[in-house]
mmCIF file of C-alpha atoms in Angstrom:
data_model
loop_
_atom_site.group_PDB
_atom_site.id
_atom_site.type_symbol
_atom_site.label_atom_id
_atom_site.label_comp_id
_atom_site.label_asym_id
_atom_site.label_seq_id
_atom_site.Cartn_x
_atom_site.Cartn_y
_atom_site.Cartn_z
ATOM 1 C CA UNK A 1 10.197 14.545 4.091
ATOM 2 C CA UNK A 2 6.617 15.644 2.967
ATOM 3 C CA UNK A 3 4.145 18.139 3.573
ATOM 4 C CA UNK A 4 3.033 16.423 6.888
ATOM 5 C CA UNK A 5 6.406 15.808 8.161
ATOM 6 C CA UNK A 6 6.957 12.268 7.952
ATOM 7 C CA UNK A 7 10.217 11.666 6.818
ATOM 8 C CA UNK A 8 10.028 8.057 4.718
ATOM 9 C CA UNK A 9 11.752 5.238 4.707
ATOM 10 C CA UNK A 10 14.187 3.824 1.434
ATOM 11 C CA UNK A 11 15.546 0.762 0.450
ATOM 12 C CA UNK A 12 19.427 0.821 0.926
ATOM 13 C CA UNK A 13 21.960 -2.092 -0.276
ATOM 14 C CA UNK A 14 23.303 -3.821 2.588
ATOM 15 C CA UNK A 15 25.679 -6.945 1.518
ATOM 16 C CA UNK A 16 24.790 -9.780 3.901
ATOM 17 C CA UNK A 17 21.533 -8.690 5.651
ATOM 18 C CA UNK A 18 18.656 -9.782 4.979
ATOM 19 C CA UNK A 19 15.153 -7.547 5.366
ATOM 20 C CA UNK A 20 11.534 -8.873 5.935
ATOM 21 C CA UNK A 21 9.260 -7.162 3.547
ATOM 22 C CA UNK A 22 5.959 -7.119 1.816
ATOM 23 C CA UNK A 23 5.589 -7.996 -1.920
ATOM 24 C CA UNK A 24 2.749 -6.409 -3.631
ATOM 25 C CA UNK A 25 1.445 -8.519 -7.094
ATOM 26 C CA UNK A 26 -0.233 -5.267 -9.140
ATOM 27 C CA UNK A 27 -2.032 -5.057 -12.212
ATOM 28 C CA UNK A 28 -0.320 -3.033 -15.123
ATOM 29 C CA UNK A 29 -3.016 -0.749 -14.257
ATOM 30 C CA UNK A 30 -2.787 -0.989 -10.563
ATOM 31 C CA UNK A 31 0.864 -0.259 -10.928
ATOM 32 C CA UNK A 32 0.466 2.829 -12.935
ATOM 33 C CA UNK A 33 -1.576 4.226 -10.530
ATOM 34 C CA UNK A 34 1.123 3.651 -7.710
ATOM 35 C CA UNK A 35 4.109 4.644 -9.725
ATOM 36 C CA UNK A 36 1.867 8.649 -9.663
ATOM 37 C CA UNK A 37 1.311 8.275 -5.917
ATOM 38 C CA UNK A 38 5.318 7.821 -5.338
ATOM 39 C CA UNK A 39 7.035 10.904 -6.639
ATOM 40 C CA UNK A 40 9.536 11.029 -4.708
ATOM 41 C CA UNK A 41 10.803 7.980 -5.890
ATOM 42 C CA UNK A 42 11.839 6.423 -9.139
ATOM 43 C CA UNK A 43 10.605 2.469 -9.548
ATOM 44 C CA UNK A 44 13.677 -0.372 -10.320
ATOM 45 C CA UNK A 45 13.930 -3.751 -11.058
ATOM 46 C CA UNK A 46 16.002 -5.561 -8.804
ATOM 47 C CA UNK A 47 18.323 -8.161 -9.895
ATOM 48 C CA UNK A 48 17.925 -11.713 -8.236
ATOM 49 C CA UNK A 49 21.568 -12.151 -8.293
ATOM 50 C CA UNK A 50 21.899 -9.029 -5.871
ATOM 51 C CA UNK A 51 18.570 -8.995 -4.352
ATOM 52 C CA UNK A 52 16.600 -12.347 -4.319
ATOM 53 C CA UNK A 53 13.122 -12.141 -2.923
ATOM 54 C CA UNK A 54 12.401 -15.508 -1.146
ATOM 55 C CA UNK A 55 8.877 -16.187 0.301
ATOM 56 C CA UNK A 56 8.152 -17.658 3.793
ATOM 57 C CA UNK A 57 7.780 -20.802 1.900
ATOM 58 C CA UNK A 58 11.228 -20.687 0.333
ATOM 59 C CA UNK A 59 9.874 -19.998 -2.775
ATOM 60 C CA UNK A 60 11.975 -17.482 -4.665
ATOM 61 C CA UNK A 61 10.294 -15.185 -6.575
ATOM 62 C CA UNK A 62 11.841 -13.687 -10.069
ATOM 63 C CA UNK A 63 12.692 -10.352 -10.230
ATOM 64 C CA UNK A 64 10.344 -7.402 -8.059
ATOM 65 C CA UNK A 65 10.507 -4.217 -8.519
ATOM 66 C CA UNK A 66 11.107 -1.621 -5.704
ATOM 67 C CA UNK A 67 10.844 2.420 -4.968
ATOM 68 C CA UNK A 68 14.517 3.976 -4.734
ATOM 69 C CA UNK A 69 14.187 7.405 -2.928
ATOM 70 C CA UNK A 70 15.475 10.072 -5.794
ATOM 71 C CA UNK A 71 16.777 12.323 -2.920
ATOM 72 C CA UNK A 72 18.737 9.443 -1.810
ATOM 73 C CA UNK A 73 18.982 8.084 2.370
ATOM 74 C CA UNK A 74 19.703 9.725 5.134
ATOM 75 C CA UNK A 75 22.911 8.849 7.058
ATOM 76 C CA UNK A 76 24.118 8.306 10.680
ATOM 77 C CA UNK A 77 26.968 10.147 12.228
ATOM 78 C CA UNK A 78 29.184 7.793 10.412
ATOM 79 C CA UNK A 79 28.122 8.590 6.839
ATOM 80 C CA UNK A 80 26.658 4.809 6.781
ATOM 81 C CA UNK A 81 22.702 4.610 5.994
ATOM 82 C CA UNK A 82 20.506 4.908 8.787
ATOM 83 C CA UNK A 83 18.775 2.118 10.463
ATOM 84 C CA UNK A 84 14.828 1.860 10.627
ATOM 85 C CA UNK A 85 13.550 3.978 13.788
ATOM 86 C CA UNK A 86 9.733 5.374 14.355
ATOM 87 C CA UNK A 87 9.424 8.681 13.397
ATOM 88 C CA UNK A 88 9.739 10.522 16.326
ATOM 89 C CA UNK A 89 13.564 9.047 17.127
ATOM 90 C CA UNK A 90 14.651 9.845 13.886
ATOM 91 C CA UNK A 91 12.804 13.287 13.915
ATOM 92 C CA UNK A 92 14.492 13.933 17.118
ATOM 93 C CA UNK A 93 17.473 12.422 16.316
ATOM 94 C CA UNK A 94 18.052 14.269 13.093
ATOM 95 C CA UNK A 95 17.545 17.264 15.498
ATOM 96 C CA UNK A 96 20.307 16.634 17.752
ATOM 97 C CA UNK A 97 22.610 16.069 15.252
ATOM 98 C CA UNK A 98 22.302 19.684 13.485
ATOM 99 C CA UNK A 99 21.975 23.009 15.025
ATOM 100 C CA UNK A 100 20.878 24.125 12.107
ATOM 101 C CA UNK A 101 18.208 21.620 11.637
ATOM 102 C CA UNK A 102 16.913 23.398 15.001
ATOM 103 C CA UNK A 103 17.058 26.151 14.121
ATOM 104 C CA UNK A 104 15.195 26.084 11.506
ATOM 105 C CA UNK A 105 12.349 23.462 12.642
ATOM 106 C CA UNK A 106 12.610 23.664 16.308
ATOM 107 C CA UNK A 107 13.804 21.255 19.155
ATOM 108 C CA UNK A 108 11.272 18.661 19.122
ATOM 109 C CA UNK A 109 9.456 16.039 16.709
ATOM 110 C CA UNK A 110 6.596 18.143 17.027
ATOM 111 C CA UNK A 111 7.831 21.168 15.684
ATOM 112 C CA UNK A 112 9.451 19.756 13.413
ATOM 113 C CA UNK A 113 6.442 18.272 11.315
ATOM 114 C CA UNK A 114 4.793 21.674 12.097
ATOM 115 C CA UNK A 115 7.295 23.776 10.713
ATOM 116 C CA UNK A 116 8.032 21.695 7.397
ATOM 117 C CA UNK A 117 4.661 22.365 6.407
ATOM 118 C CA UNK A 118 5.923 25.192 5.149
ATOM 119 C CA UNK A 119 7.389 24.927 1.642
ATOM 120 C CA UNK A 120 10.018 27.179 2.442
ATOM 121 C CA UNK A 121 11.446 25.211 5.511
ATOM 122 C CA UNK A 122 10.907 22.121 3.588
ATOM 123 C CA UNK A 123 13.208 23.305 0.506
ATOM 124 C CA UNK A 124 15.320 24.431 3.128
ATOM 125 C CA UNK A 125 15.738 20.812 4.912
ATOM 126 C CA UNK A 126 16.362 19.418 1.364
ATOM 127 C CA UNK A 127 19.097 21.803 0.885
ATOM 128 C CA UNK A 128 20.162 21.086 4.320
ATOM 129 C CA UNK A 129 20.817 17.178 4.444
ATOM 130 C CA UNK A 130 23.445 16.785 1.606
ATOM 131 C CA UNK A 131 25.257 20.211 2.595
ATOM 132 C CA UNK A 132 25.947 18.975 6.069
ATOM 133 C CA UNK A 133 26.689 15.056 4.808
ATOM 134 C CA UNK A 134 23.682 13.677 5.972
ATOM 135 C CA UNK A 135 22.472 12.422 2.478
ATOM 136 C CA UNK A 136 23.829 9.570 1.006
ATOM 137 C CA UNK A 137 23.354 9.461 -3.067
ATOM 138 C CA UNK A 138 22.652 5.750 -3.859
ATOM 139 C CA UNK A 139 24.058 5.250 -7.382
ATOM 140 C CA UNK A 140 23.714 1.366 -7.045
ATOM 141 C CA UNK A 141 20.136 1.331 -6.792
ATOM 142 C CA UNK A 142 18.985 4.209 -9.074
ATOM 143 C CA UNK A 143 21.034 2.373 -11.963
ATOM 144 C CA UNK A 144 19.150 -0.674 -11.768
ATOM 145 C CA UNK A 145 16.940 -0.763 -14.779
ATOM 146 C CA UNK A 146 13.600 0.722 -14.743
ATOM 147 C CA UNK A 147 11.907 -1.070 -17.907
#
């Protein structure tokens, strides 16, 4: 999550679903400029064999890049990736799920993205997710190449 509490959304490979997205076309320079704005998250190419990108139009497009999260995705109960929510389901969501969550940032969404404000809660949430499961490593995506 950052500084303001949102917790953000990553891509995640799910063989046989499809997604409806929005492509950006970016200068060199225009890209640069996003790739400093995302650190949280390392750029990839994805492979049109895996991951086509087909316009309204049904024209495909060739390979897009796409932000993988470095800290991975969160997960359900289940271990499997969780699905897209607003942010304060997940927020509270991610609350019932952990005592320890609550304890440390509260019982609501609200004081939640209060208390992770602080760095030291934050680092602590970080910490938190893959020790009790809830972060899911994605080693298919971060090895796609980067060029």
């Amino acid at each position: 999550m950052n500084r303001w509490g949102y917790v953000p959304a990553v891509p995640v490979e799910a063989p046989g679903e499809t997604a409806r997205l929005f492509v950006l076309w970016l200068e060199d320079r225009e890209l640069a400029t996003l790739d400093v704005t995302e650190p949280n998250y390392w750029r990839r190419l994805l492979p049109v064999d895996r991951h086509p990108v087909t316009l309204e139009s049904g024209v495909r497009l060739p390979p897009c890049f796409v932000y993988v999260g470095r800290h991975g995705c969160l997960t359900d109960g289940t271990g499997q990736a969780r699905r897209l929510v607003d942010q304060p389901t997940l927020i509270q969501s991610l609350l019932d799920d952990s005592p320890e969550l609550r304890r440390l940032c509260g019982g609501t969404p609200e004081e939640f993205v209060a208390r992770v404000r602080d760095e030291v809660i934050r680092e602590a949430v970080y910490q938190l997710f893959p020790a009790e499961g809830r972060a899911l490593s994605q080693p298919e995506l971060v090895g796609l190449p980067s060029l």
